[in-house]
Amino acid sequence: MKRVLLFLATNFAIMMVLSVVMSLLGVDARSTSGLLVMALMFGMGGSFISLLMSKWIAKRSVGAGIIDTPSNSTEQWLVDTVARMAEERNIAMPEVAIYESPVMNAFATGPSKNNSLVAVSSGLLQTMTREEAEAVIGHEVTHVSNGDMVTLTLIQGVVNTFIIFFARIIASVISNALAQNSNNGQGLGMFAYMGVVFVLEMCLGILASIIVAWFSRQREYKADAGGAELAGRQNMINALERLGGGVPSDLKSEMVAFGINGEKTFAELFMSHPPIAKRVAALQLGA
């Protein structure tokens, strides 16, 4: 419930800020050009504000404890491993965190390569060998060095813009067509218009999620290859196979795409992560 409320409150705050900006700029969404500006502001703007807040949201979403000063050998090993890999990838040292969860998982997030967070679940540290955990950390550091957070934000922003814009364009076409065919020359009322927009956004959103998921799966293959380079190919394969035998991701909402352990869905088209078997096969083929 805490995660849901945090997600809703954050998105409400973003919408309010963007609405105020639109009002100050005098954007008239009733014209096509004004509608496009509005779609860009809410589509791209919302995505980038979320990216800028991603570390803050992630820490509070999973209750991650940032390691400022390692208090035991495990924390020291984790910080040293991230530092070594960050140096190899020529990026600034990410913040390092551990969060309490029995599920084996880890994620990376942050607004840029040099302002990032790498978090690991307690379940992963307790269950995996050091070699396997090192491969997972290498996977996450590779996400950071590849700029995957920014890339996925750009893709999501473009997709959101098209959804917002075309849902309203199509709804306007429907309203105008009804007005021409009605006796009183009236199209959709305001509530009916918004209802049509809502349904169209849902339908377009489902189609768009396939595009975003495809890009997300491609970056997972690249991050697996990066983890193999940093920690050894067999260690990466062993880590993935251990993840394949565990339970699905416990991360929620937009955090799922940034974890190494993805959610299992009914269709691969909608999966943010490729099936473990395909990820292992890709690593073996690259050997």
JSON list of C-alpha atoms in Angstrom, two decimals, residues 26-264:
[
{"chain": "A", "resi": 26, "resn": "GLY", "atom": "CA", "xyz": [-0.46, 30.02, -22.23]},
{"chain": "A", "resi": 27, "resn": "VAL", "atom": "CA", "xyz": [-0.67, 26.69, -24.09]},
{"chain": "A", "resi": 28, "resn": "ASP", "atom": "CA", "xyz": [-4.11, 26.23, -25.70]},
{"chain": "A", "resi": 29, "resn": "ALA", "atom": "CA", "xyz": [-4.71, 22.49, -26.06]},
{"chain": "A", "resi": 30, "resn": "ARG", "atom": "CA", "xyz": [-7.78, 23.11, -28.25]},
{"chain": "A", "resi": 31, "resn": "SER", "atom": "CA", "xyz": [-5.58, 23.74, -31.32]},
{"chain": "A", "resi": 32, "resn": "THR", "atom": "CA", "xyz": [-3.56, 20.97, -32.99]},
{"chain": "A", "resi": 33, "resn": "SER", "atom": "CA", "xyz": [-0.25, 22.72, -32.28]},
{"chain": "A", "resi": 34, "resn": "GLY", "atom": "CA", "xyz": [-1.29, 23.40, -28.69]},
{"chain": "A", "resi": 35, "resn": "LEU", "atom": "CA", "xyz": [-2.36, 19.78, -28.29]},
{"chain": "A", "resi": 36, "resn": "LEU", "atom": "CA", "xyz": [1.04, 18.61, -29.54]},
{"chain": "A", "resi": 37, "resn": "VAL", "atom": "CA", "xyz": [2.82, 20.92, -27.09]},
{"chain": "A", "resi": 38, "resn": "MET", "atom": "CA", "xyz": [0.63, 19.59, -24.27]},
{"chain": "A", "resi": 39, "resn": "ALA", "atom": "CA", "xyz": [1.34, 15.99, -25.32]},
{"chain": "A", "resi": 40, "resn": "LEU", "atom": "CA", "xyz": [5.08, 16.68, -25.40]},
{"chain": "A", "resi": 41, "resn": "MET", "atom": "CA", "xyz": [5.01, 18.35, -22.01]},
{"chain": "A", "resi": 42, "resn": "PHE", "atom": "CA", "xyz": [3.05, 15.57, -20.32]},
{"chain": "A", "resi": 43, "resn": "GLY", "atom": "CA", "xyz": [4.64, 12.73, -22.30]},
{"chain": "A", "resi": 44, "resn": "MET", "atom": "CA", "xyz": [8.30, 13.74, -22.27]},
{"chain": "A", "resi": 45, "resn": "GLY", "atom": "CA", "xyz": [8.11, 16.05, -19.27]},
{"chain": "A", "resi": 46, "resn": "GLY", "atom": "CA", "xyz": [6.46, 13.49, -17.05]},
{"chain": "A", "resi": 47, "resn": "SER", "atom": "CA", "xyz": [9.01, 10.83, -18.02]},
{"chain": "A", "resi": 48, "resn": "PHE", "atom": "CA", "xyz": [12.01, 13.06, -17.34]},
{"chain": "A", "resi": 49, "resn": "ILE", "atom": "CA", "xyz": [10.67, 14.36, -14.05]},
{"chain": "A", "resi": 50, "resn": "SER", "atom": "CA", "xyz": [10.22, 10.73, -13.01]},
{"chain": "A", "resi": 51, "resn": "LEU", "atom": "CA", "xyz": [13.81, 10.03, -14.11]},
{"chain": "A", "resi": 52, "resn": "LEU", "atom": "CA", "xyz": [15.13, 12.96, -12.05]},
{"chain": "A", "resi": 53, "resn": "MET", "atom": "CA", "xyz": [13.21, 11.63, -9.04]},
{"chain": "A", "resi": 54, "resn": "SER", "atom": "CA", "xyz": [14.07, 7.98, -9.72]},
{"chain": "A", "resi": 55, "resn": "LYS", "atom": "CA", "xyz": [16.66, 7.54, -6.96]},
{"chain": "A", "resi": 56, "resn": "TRP", "atom": "CA", "xyz": [14.43, 9.20, -4.39]},
{"chain": "A", "resi": 57, "resn": "ILE", "atom": "CA", "xyz": [11.44, 7.10, -5.45]},
{"chain": "A", "resi": 58, "resn": "ALA", "atom": "CA", "xyz": [13.49, 3.87, -5.51]},
{"chain": "A", "resi": 59, "resn": "LYS", "atom": "CA", "xyz": [14.92, 4.36, -2.03]},
{"chain": "A", "resi": 60, "resn": "ARG", "atom": "CA", "xyz": [11.50, 4.92, -0.52]},
{"chain": "A", "resi": 61, "resn": "SER", "atom": "CA", "xyz": [9.74, 2.30, -2.61]},
{"chain": "A", "resi": 62, "resn": "VAL", "atom": "CA", "xyz": [11.87, -0.60, -1.36]},
{"chain": "A", "resi": 63, "resn": "GLY", "atom": "CA", "xyz": [13.16, 0.97, 1.86]},
{"chain": "A", "resi": 64, "resn": "ALA", "atom": "CA", "xyz": [16.76, 0.82, 0.62]},
{"chain": "A", "resi": 65, "resn": "GLY", "atom": "CA", "xyz": [19.45, 1.54, 3.19]},
{"chain": "A", "resi": 66, "resn": "ILE", "atom": "CA", "xyz": [22.32, 3.51, 1.66]},
{"chain": "A", "resi": 67, "resn": "ILE", "atom": "CA", "xyz": [25.76, 2.26, 2.72]},
{"chain": "A", "resi": 68, "resn": "ASP", "atom": "CA", "xyz": [27.71, 5.36, 3.71]},
{"chain": "A", "resi": 69, "resn": "THR", "atom": "CA", "xyz": [30.15, 3.50, 5.92]},
{"chain": "A", "resi": 70, "resn": "PRO", "atom": "CA", "xyz": [30.22, -0.32, 5.64]},
{"chain": "A", "resi": 71, "resn": "SER", "atom": "CA", "xyz": [29.33, -1.94, 8.96]},
{"chain": "A", "resi": 72, "resn": "ASN", "atom": "CA", "xyz": [30.30, -5.54, 8.12]},
{"chain": "A", "resi": 73, "resn": "SER", "atom": "CA", "xyz": [32.34, -7.59, 5.66]},
{"chain": "A", "resi": 74, "resn": "THR", "atom": "CA", "xyz": [29.40, -8.13, 3.29]},
{"chain": "A", "resi": 75, "resn": "GLU", "atom": "CA", "xyz": [28.72, -4.41, 2.98]},
{"chain": "A", "resi": 76, "resn": "GLN", "atom": "CA", "xyz": [32.44, -3.73, 2.51]},
{"chain": "A", "resi": 77, "resn": "TRP", "atom": "CA", "xyz": [32.64, -6.36, -0.24]},
{"chain": "A", "resi": 78, "resn": "LEU", "atom": "CA", "xyz": [29.57, -4.91, -1.97]},
{"chain": "A", "resi": 79, "resn": "VAL", "atom": "CA", "xyz": [30.90, -1.33, -1.91]},
{"chain": "A", "resi": 80, "resn": "ASP", "atom": "CA", "xyz": [34.36, -2.42, -3.08]},
{"chain": "A", "resi": 81, "resn": "THR", "atom": "CA", "xyz": [32.88, -4.50, -5.93]},
{"chain": "A", "resi": 82, "resn": "VAL", "atom": "CA", "xyz": [30.70, -1.64, -7.18]},
{"chain": "A", "resi": 83, "resn": "ALA", "atom": "CA", "xyz": [33.64, 0.79, -6.92]},
{"chain": "A", "resi": 84, "resn": "ARG", "atom": "CA", "xyz": [35.94, -1.49, -8.90]},
{"chain": "A", "resi": 85, "resn": "MET", "atom": "CA", "xyz": [33.39, -2.07, -11.65]},
{"chain": "A", "resi": 86, "resn": "ALA", "atom": "CA", "xyz": [32.45, 1.62, -11.83]},
{"chain": "A", "resi": 87, "resn": "GLU", "atom": "CA", "xyz": [36.13, 2.44, -12.33]},
{"chain": "A", "resi": 88, "resn": "GLU", "atom": "CA", "xyz": [36.39, -0.18, -15.09]},
{"chain": "A", "resi": 89, "resn": "ARG", "atom": "CA", "xyz": [33.36, 1.31, -16.83]},
{"chain": "A", "resi": 90, "resn": "ASN", "atom": "CA", "xyz": [34.67, 4.87, -16.33]},
{"chain": "A", "resi": 91, "resn": "ILE", "atom": "CA", "xyz": [31.62, 6.15, -14.45]},
{"chain": "A", "resi": 92, "resn": "ALA", "atom": "CA", "xyz": [31.25, 7.95, -11.14]},
{"chain": "A", "resi": 93, "resn": "MET", "atom": "CA", "xyz": [30.81, 5.79, -8.07]},
{"chain": "A", "resi": 94, "resn": "PRO", "atom": "CA", "xyz": [27.08, 5.00, -7.70]},
{"chain": "A", "resi": 95, "resn": "GLU", "atom": "CA", "xyz": [25.33, 5.09, -4.36]},
{"chain": "A", "resi": 96, "resn": "VAL", "atom": "CA", "xyz": [25.18, 1.54, -2.99]},
{"chain": "A", "resi": 97, "resn": "ALA", "atom": "CA", "xyz": [22.24, 0.17, -1.03]},
{"chain": "A", "resi": 98, "resn": "ILE", "atom": "CA", "xyz": [20.82, -3.02, 0.43]},
{"chain": "A", "resi": 99, "resn": "TYR", "atom": "CA", "xyz": [17.09, -3.51, 0.83]},
{"chain": "A", "resi": 100, "resn": "GLU", "atom": "CA", "xyz": [15.29, -6.17, 2.84]},
{"chain": "A", "resi": 101, "resn": "SER", "atom": "CA", "xyz": [13.59, -8.79, 0.67]},
{"chain": "A", "resi": 102, "resn": "PRO", "atom": "CA", "xyz": [13.77, -12.60, 0.55]},
{"chain": "A", "resi": 103, "resn": "VAL", "atom": "CA", "xyz": [13.59, -12.43, -3.27]},
{"chain": "A", "resi": 104, "resn": "MET", "atom": "CA", "xyz": [16.89, -12.51, -5.19]},
{"chain": "A", "resi": 105, "resn": "ASN", "atom": "CA", "xyz": [17.00, -9.21, -7.04]},
{"chain": "A", "resi": 106, "resn": "ALA", "atom": "CA", "xyz": [19.03, -6.08, -7.71]},
{"chain": "A", "resi": 107, "resn": "PHE", "atom": "CA", "xyz": [18.41, -2.90, -9.65]},
{"chain": "A", "resi": 108, "resn": "ALA", "atom": "CA", "xyz": [20.11, 0.26, -10.88]},
{"chain": "A", "resi": 109, "resn": "THR", "atom": "CA", "xyz": [18.50, 3.64, -11.38]},
{"chain": "A", "resi": 110, "resn": "GLY", "atom": "CA", "xyz": [19.33, 7.33, -11.45]},
{"chain": "A", "resi": 111, "resn": "PRO", "atom": "CA", "xyz": [19.15, 10.33, -13.79]},
{"chain": "A", "resi": 112, "resn": "SER", "atom": "CA", "xyz": [22.61, 9.86, -15.35]},
{"chain": "A", "resi": 113, "resn": "LYS", "atom": "CA", "xyz": [25.72, 7.68, -15.53]},
{"chain": "A", "resi": 114, "resn": "ASN", "atom": "CA", "xyz": [27.39, 9.80, -12.91]},
{"chain": "A", "resi": 115, "resn": "ASN", "atom": "CA", "xyz": [24.41, 10.09, -10.58]},
{"chain": "A", "resi": 116, "resn": "SER", "atom": "CA", "xyz": [23.12, 6.58, -10.03]},
{"chain": "A", "resi": 117, "resn": "LEU", "atom": "CA", "xyz": [22.09, 4.01, -7.45]},
{"chain": "A", "resi": 118, "resn": "VAL", "atom": "CA", "xyz": [22.85, 0.29, -7.36]},
{"chain": "A", "resi": 119, "resn": "ALA", "atom": "CA", "xyz": [20.71, -1.63, -4.88]},
{"chain": "A", "resi": 120, "resn": "VAL", "atom": "CA", "xyz": [20.85, -5.31, -3.97]},
{"chain": "A", "resi": 121, "resn": "SER", "atom": "CA", "xyz": [18.30, -7.35, -2.02]},
{"chain": "A", "resi": 122, "resn": "SER", "atom": "CA", "xyz": [19.27, -9.10, 1.19]},
{"chain": "A", "resi": 123, "resn": "GLY", "atom": "CA", "xyz": [17.86, -12.31, -0.33]},
{"chain": "A", "resi": 124, "resn": "LEU", "atom": "CA", "xyz": [20.33, -12.17, -3.20]},
{"chain": "A", "resi": 125, "resn": "LEU", "atom": "CA", "xyz": [23.31, -11.63, -0.90]},
{"chain": "A", "resi": 126, "resn": "GLN", "atom": "CA", "xyz": [22.20, -14.49, 1.36]},
{"chain": "A", "resi": 127, "resn": "THR", "atom": "CA", "xyz": [21.42, -16.98, -1.41]},
{"chain": "A", "resi": 128, "resn": "MET", "atom": "CA", "xyz": [23.96, -16.42, -4.17]},
{"chain": "A", "resi": 129, "resn": "THR", "atom": "CA", "xyz": [27.66, -17.15, -4.05]},
{"chain": "A", "resi": 130, "resn": "ARG", "atom": "CA", "xyz": [29.99, -14.17, -4.13]},
{"chain": "A", "resi": 131, "resn": "GLU", "atom": "CA", "xyz": [30.86, -14.97, -7.77]},
{"chain": "A", "resi": 132, "resn": "GLU", "atom": "CA", "xyz": [27.19, -15.04, -8.80]},
{"chain": "A", "resi": 133, "resn": "ALA", "atom": "CA", "xyz": [26.39, -11.86, -6.87]},
{"chain": "A", "resi": 134, "resn": "GLU", "atom": "CA", "xyz": [29.39, -10.18, -8.50]},
{"chain": "A", "resi": 135, "resn": "ALA", "atom": "CA", "xyz": [27.97, -11.03, -11.94]},
{"chain": "A", "resi": 136, "resn": "VAL", "atom": "CA", "xyz": [24.61, -9.51, -10.97]},
{"chain": "A", "resi": 137, "resn": "ILE", "atom": "CA", "xyz": [26.34, -6.35, -9.78]},
{"chain": "A", "resi": 138, "resn": "GLY", "atom": "CA", "xyz": [28.24, -6.25, -13.08]},
{"chain": "A", "resi": 139, "resn": "HIS", "atom": "CA", "xyz": [24.92, -6.48, -14.91]},
{"chain": "A", "resi": 140, "resn": "GLU", "atom": "CA", "xyz": [23.55, -3.49, -12.98]},
{"chain": "A", "resi": 141, "resn": "VAL", "atom": "CA", "xyz": [26.71, -1.39, -13.35]},
{"chain": "A", "resi": 142, "resn": "THR", "atom": "CA", "xyz": [26.54, -2.08, -17.10]},
{"chain": "A", "resi": 143, "resn": "HIS", "atom": "CA", "xyz": [22.98, -0.71, -17.14]},
{"chain": "A", "resi": 144, "resn": "VAL", "atom": "CA", "xyz": [24.38, 2.49, -15.63]},
{"chain": "A", "resi": 145, "resn": "SER", "atom": "CA", "xyz": [27.39, 2.75, -17.97]},
{"chain": "A", "resi": 146, "resn": "ASN", "atom": "CA", "xyz": [25.17, 2.09, -21.03]},
{"chain": "A", "resi": 147, "resn": "GLY", "atom": "CA", "xyz": [22.86, 4.93, -20.00]},
{"chain": "A", "resi": 148, "resn": "ASP", "atom": "CA", "xyz": [19.88, 2.57, -20.05]},
{"chain": "A", "resi": 149, "resn": "MET", "atom": "CA", "xyz": [17.82, 4.64, -17.63]},
{"chain": "A", "resi": 150, "resn": "VAL", "atom": "CA", "xyz": [17.97, 7.69, -19.91]},
{"chain": "A", "resi": 151, "resn": "THR", "atom": "CA", "xyz": [17.41, 5.64, -23.06]},
{"chain": "A", "resi": 152, "resn": "LEU", "atom": "CA", "xyz": [14.32, 3.93, -21.66]},
{"chain": "A", "resi": 153, "resn": "THR", "atom": "CA", "xyz": [13.02, 7.27, -20.41]},
{"chain": "A", "resi": 154, "resn": "LEU", "atom": "CA", "xyz": [13.37, 8.78, -23.90]},
{"chain": "A", "resi": 155, "resn": "ILE", "atom": "CA", "xyz": [11.56, 5.85, -25.46]},
{"chain": "A", "resi": 156, "resn": "GLN", "atom": "CA", "xyz": [8.79, 5.96, -22.86]},
{"chain": "A", "resi": 157, "resn": "GLY", "atom": "CA", "xyz": [8.48, 9.73, -23.27]},
{"chain": "A", "resi": 158, "resn": "VAL", "atom": "CA", "xyz": [8.09, 9.51, -27.05]},
{"chain": "A", "resi": 159, "resn": "VAL", "atom": "CA", "xyz": [5.54, 6.72, -26.70]},
{"chain": "A", "resi": 160, "resn": "ASN", "atom": "CA", "xyz": [3.58, 8.66, -24.06]},
{"chain": "A", "resi": 161, "resn": "THR", "atom": "CA", "xyz": [3.54, 11.73, -26.31]},
{"chain": "A", "resi": 162, "resn": "PHE", "atom": "CA", "xyz": [2.06, 9.80, -29.21]},
{"chain": "A", "resi": 163, "resn": "ILE", "atom": "CA", "xyz": [-0.54, 8.15, -26.96]},
{"chain": "A", "resi": 164, "resn": "ILE", "atom": "CA", "xyz": [-1.71, 11.48, -25.50]},
{"chain": "A", "resi": 165, "resn": "PHE", "atom": "CA", "xyz": [-1.73, 13.23, -28.88]},
{"chain": "A", "resi": 166, "resn": "PHE", "atom": "CA", "xyz": [-3.38, 10.59, -31.06]},
{"chain": "A", "resi": 167, "resn": "ALA", "atom": "CA", "xyz": [-5.97, 9.58, -28.44]},
{"chain": "A", "resi": 168, "resn": "ARG", "atom": "CA", "xyz": [-7.30, 13.15, -28.48]},
{"chain": "A", "resi": 169, "resn": "ILE", "atom": "CA", "xyz": [-7.02, 13.52, -32.27]},
{"chain": "A", "resi": 170, "resn": "ILE", "atom": "CA", "xyz": [-9.02, 10.33, -32.82]},
{"chain": "A", "resi": 171, "resn": "ALA", "atom": "CA", "xyz": [-11.57, 11.34, -30.18]},
{"chain": "A", "resi": 172, "resn": "SER", "atom": "CA", "xyz": [-12.00, 14.72, -31.95]},
{"chain": "A", "resi": 173, "resn": "VAL", "atom": "CA", "xyz": [-12.52, 12.97, -35.30]},
{"chain": "A", "resi": 174, "resn": "ILE", "atom": "CA", "xyz": [-15.19, 10.77, -33.72]},
{"chain": "A", "resi": 175, "resn": "SER", "atom": "CA", "xyz": [-16.86, 13.80, -32.12]},
{"chain": "A", "resi": 176, "resn": "ASN", "atom": "CA", "xyz": [-16.88, 15.74, -35.41]},
{"chain": "A", "resi": 177, "resn": "ALA", "atom": "CA", "xyz": [-18.27, 12.76, -37.31]},
{"chain": "A", "resi": 178, "resn": "LEU", "atom": "CA", "xyz": [-21.10, 12.40, -34.79]},
{"chain": "A", "resi": 179, "resn": "ALA", "atom": "CA", "xyz": [-21.83, 16.14, -35.04]},
{"chain": "A", "resi": 180, "resn": "GLN", "atom": "CA", "xyz": [-22.19, 15.93, -38.81]},
{"chain": "A", "resi": 181, "resn": "ASN", "atom": "CA", "xyz": [-24.56, 12.97, -38.57]},
{"chain": "A", "resi": 182, "resn": "SER", "atom": "CA", "xyz": [-26.73, 14.27, -35.74]},
{"chain": "A", "resi": 183, "resn": "ASN", "atom": "CA", "xyz": [-29.82, 16.43, -36.11]},
{"chain": "A", "resi": 184, "resn": "ASN", "atom": "CA", "xyz": [-28.68, 19.08, -33.66]},
{"chain": "A", "resi": 185, "resn": "GLY", "atom": "CA", "xyz": [-25.09, 19.16, -34.93]},
{"chain": "A", "resi": 186, "resn": "GLN", "atom": "CA", "xyz": [-23.60, 18.21, -31.56]},
{"chain": "A", "resi": 187, "resn": "GLY", "atom": "CA", "xyz": [-20.75, 15.78, -31.15]},
{"chain": "A", "resi": 188, "resn": "LEU", "atom": "CA", "xyz": [-19.50, 14.15, -27.99]},
{"chain": "A", "resi": 189, "resn": "GLY", "atom": "CA", "xyz": [-20.16, 15.94, -24.73]},
{"chain": "A", "resi": 190, "resn": "MET", "atom": "CA", "xyz": [-17.23, 16.71, -22.44]},
{"chain": "A", "resi": 191, "resn": "PHE", "atom": "CA", "xyz": [-17.67, 13.61, -20.25]},
{"chain": "A", "resi": 192, "resn": "ALA", "atom": "CA", "xyz": [-18.24, 11.34, -23.27]},
{"chain": "A", "resi": 193, "resn": "TYR", "atom": "CA", "xyz": [-15.20, 12.85, -25.00]},
{"chain": "A", "resi": 194, "resn": "MET", "atom": "CA", "xyz": [-12.97, 12.21, -21.97]},
{"chain": "A", "resi": 195, "resn": "GLY", "atom": "CA", "xyz": [-14.37, 8.68, -21.72]},
{"chain": "A", "resi": 196, "resn": "VAL", "atom": "CA", "xyz": [-13.42, 8.01, -25.36]},
{"chain": "A", "resi": 197, "resn": "VAL", "atom": "CA", "xyz": [-9.96, 9.52, -24.75]},
{"chain": "A", "resi": 198, "resn": "PHE", "atom": "CA", "xyz": [-9.51, 7.25, -21.72]},
{"chain": "A", "resi": 199, "resn": "VAL", "atom": "CA", "xyz": [-10.44, 4.11, -23.69]},
{"chain": "A", "resi": 200, "resn": "LEU", "atom": "CA", "xyz": [-8.19, 5.12, -26.59]},
{"chain": "A", "resi": 201, "resn": "GLU", "atom": "CA", "xyz": [-5.27, 5.79, -24.25]},
{"chain": "A", "resi": 202, "resn": "MET", "atom": "CA", "xyz": [-5.75, 2.35, -22.72]},
{"chain": "A", "resi": 203, "resn": "CYS", "atom": "CA", "xyz": [-5.78, 0.65, -26.15]},
{"chain": "A", "resi": 204, "resn": "LEU", "atom": "CA", "xyz": [-2.86, 2.65, -27.53]},
{"chain": "A", "resi": 205, "resn": "GLY", "atom": "CA", "xyz": [-1.01, 2.11, -24.26]},
{"chain": "A", "resi": 206, "resn": "ILE", "atom": "CA", "xyz": [-1.25, -1.66, -24.62]},
{"chain": "A", "resi": 207, "resn": "LEU", "atom": "CA", "xyz": [0.23, -1.47, -28.13]},
{"chain": "A", "resi": 208, "resn": "ALA", "atom": "CA", "xyz": [2.91, 0.97, -27.00]},
{"chain": "A", "resi": 209, "resn": "SER", "atom": "CA", "xyz": [3.91, -1.26, -24.08]},
{"chain": "A", "resi": 210, "resn": "ILE", "atom": "CA", "xyz": [4.96, -3.91, -26.60]},
{"chain": "A", "resi": 211, "resn": "ILE", "atom": "CA", "xyz": [7.42, -1.43, -28.13]},
{"chain": "A", "resi": 212, "resn": "VAL", "atom": "CA", "xyz": [8.83, -0.35, -24.77]},
{"chain": "A", "resi": 213, "resn": "ALA", "atom": "CA", "xyz": [9.11, -3.97, -23.59]},
{"chain": "A", "resi": 214, "resn": "TRP", "atom": "CA", "xyz": [11.05, -4.93, -26.74]},
{"chain": "A", "resi": 215, "resn": "PHE", "atom": "CA", "xyz": [13.63, -2.20, -26.12]},
{"chain": "A", "resi": 216, "resn": "SER", "atom": "CA", "xyz": [13.81, -3.22, -22.47]},
{"chain": "A", "resi": 217, "resn": "ARG", "atom": "CA", "xyz": [14.54, -6.84, -23.39]},
{"chain": "A", "resi": 218, "resn": "GLN", "atom": "CA", "xyz": [17.35, -5.79, -25.76]},
{"chain": "A", "resi": 219, "resn": "ARG", "atom": "CA", "xyz": [19.09, -3.81, -23.03]},
{"chain": "A", "resi": 220, "resn": "GLU", "atom": "CA", "xyz": [18.89, -6.84, -20.72]},
{"chain": "A", "resi": 221, "resn": "TYR", "atom": "CA", "xyz": [20.87, -8.93, -23.20]},
{"chain": "A", "resi": 222, "resn": "LYS", "atom": "CA", "xyz": [23.51, -6.16, -23.36]},
{"chain": "A", "resi": 223, "resn": "ALA", "atom": "CA", "xyz": [23.65, -5.86, -19.57]},
{"chain": "A", "resi": 224, "resn": "ASP", "atom": "CA", "xyz": [24.08, -9.65, -19.27]},
{"chain": "A", "resi": 225, "resn": "ALA", "atom": "CA", "xyz": [27.00, -9.44, -21.70]},
{"chain": "A", "resi": 226, "resn": "GLY", "atom": "CA", "xyz": [28.46, -6.60, -19.63]},
{"chain": "A", "resi": 227, "resn": "GLY", "atom": "CA", "xyz": [28.09, -8.61, -16.43]},
{"chain": "A", "resi": 228, "resn": "ALA", "atom": "CA", "xyz": [29.88, -11.48, -18.12]},
{"chain": "A", "resi": 229, "resn": "GLU", "atom": "CA", "xyz": [32.76, -9.19, -19.10]},
{"chain": "A", "resi": 230, "resn": "LEU", "atom": "CA", "xyz": [33.12, -7.79, -15.59]},
{"chain": "A", "resi": 231, "resn": "ALA", "atom": "CA", "xyz": [32.64, -10.97, -13.56]},
{"chain": "A", "resi": 232, "resn": "GLY", "atom": "CA", "xyz": [33.09, -13.92, -15.92]},
{"chain": "A", "resi": 233, "resn": "ARG", "atom": "CA", "xyz": [30.70, -15.52, -18.41]},
{"chain": "A", "resi": 234, "resn": "GLN", "atom": "CA", "xyz": [30.08, -18.68, -16.40]},
{"chain": "A", "resi": 235, "resn": "ASN", "atom": "CA", "xyz": [29.38, -16.67, -13.25]},
{"chain": "A", "resi": 236, "resn": "MET", "atom": "CA", "xyz": [26.77, -14.65, -15.16]},
{"chain": "A", "resi": 237, "resn": "ILE", "atom": "CA", "xyz": [25.21, -17.84, -16.50]},
{"chain": "A", "resi": 238, "resn": "ASN", "atom": "CA", "xyz": [25.16, -19.39, -13.01]},
{"chain": "A", "resi": 239, "resn": "ALA", "atom": "CA", "xyz": [23.54, -16.26, -11.58]},
{"chain": "A", "resi": 240, "resn": "LEU", "atom": "CA", "xyz": [20.82, -16.26, -14.25]},
{"chain": "A", "resi": 241, "resn": "GLU", "atom": "CA", "xyz": [20.12, -19.96, -13.77]},
{"chain": "A", "resi": 242, "resn": "ARG", "atom": "CA", "xyz": [19.77, -19.42, -10.02]},
{"chain": "A", "resi": 243, "resn": "LEU", "atom": "CA", "xyz": [17.36, -16.52, -10.69]},
{"chain": "A", "resi": 244, "resn": "GLY", "atom": "CA", "xyz": [15.39, -18.79, -13.02]},
{"chain": "A", "resi": 245, "resn": "GLY", "atom": "CA", "xyz": [14.77, -21.20, -10.18]},
{"chain": "A", "resi": 246, "resn": "GLY", "atom": "CA", "xyz": [13.56, -18.48, -7.80]},
{"chain": "A", "resi": 247, "resn": "VAL", "atom": "CA", "xyz": [10.32, -16.54, -7.46]},
{"chain": "A", "resi": 248, "resn": "PRO", "atom": "CA", "xyz": [9.39, -13.63, -9.76]},
{"chain": "A", "resi": 249, "resn": "SER", "atom": "CA", "xyz": [10.44, -10.04, -9.08]},
{"chain": "A", "resi": 250, "resn": "ASP", "atom": "CA", "xyz": [8.99, -8.33, -6.01]},
{"chain": "A", "resi": 251, "resn": "LEU", "atom": "CA", "xyz": [9.62, -4.87, -7.46]},
{"chain": "A", "resi": 252, "resn": "LYS", "atom": "CA", "xyz": [6.54, -2.89, -8.40]},
{"chain": "A", "resi": 253, "resn": "SER", "atom": "CA", "xyz": [5.41, -0.46, -11.07]},
{"chain": "A", "resi": 254, "resn": "GLU", "atom": "CA", "xyz": [8.16, 1.23, -13.07]},
{"chain": "A", "resi": 255, "resn": "MET", "atom": "CA", "xyz": [10.87, -0.31, -10.85]},
{"chain": "A", "resi": 256, "resn": "VAL", "atom": "CA", "xyz": [10.39, -3.75, -12.46]},
{"chain": "A", "resi": 257, "resn": "ALA", "atom": "CA", "xyz": [12.20, -2.80, -15.66]},
{"chain": "A", "resi": 258, "resn": "PHE", "atom": "CA", "xyz": [15.33, -1.84, -13.70]},
{"chain": "A", "resi": 259, "resn": "GLY", "atom": "CA", "xyz": [15.66, -5.10, -11.76]},
{"chain": "A", "resi": 260, "resn": "ILE", "atom": "CA", "xyz": [17.69, -8.08, -12.96]},
{"chain": "A", "resi": 261, "resn": "ASN", "atom": "CA", "xyz": [14.83, -10.40, -12.07]},
{"chain": "A", "resi": 262, "resn": "GLY", "atom": "CA", "xyz": [11.77, -9.48, -14.16]},
{"chain": "A", "resi": 263, "resn": "GLU", "atom": "CA", "xyz": [8.10, -10.26, -13.74]},
{"chain": "A", "resi": 264, "resn": "LYS", "atom": "CA", "xyz": [6.69, -13.32, -15.48]}
]
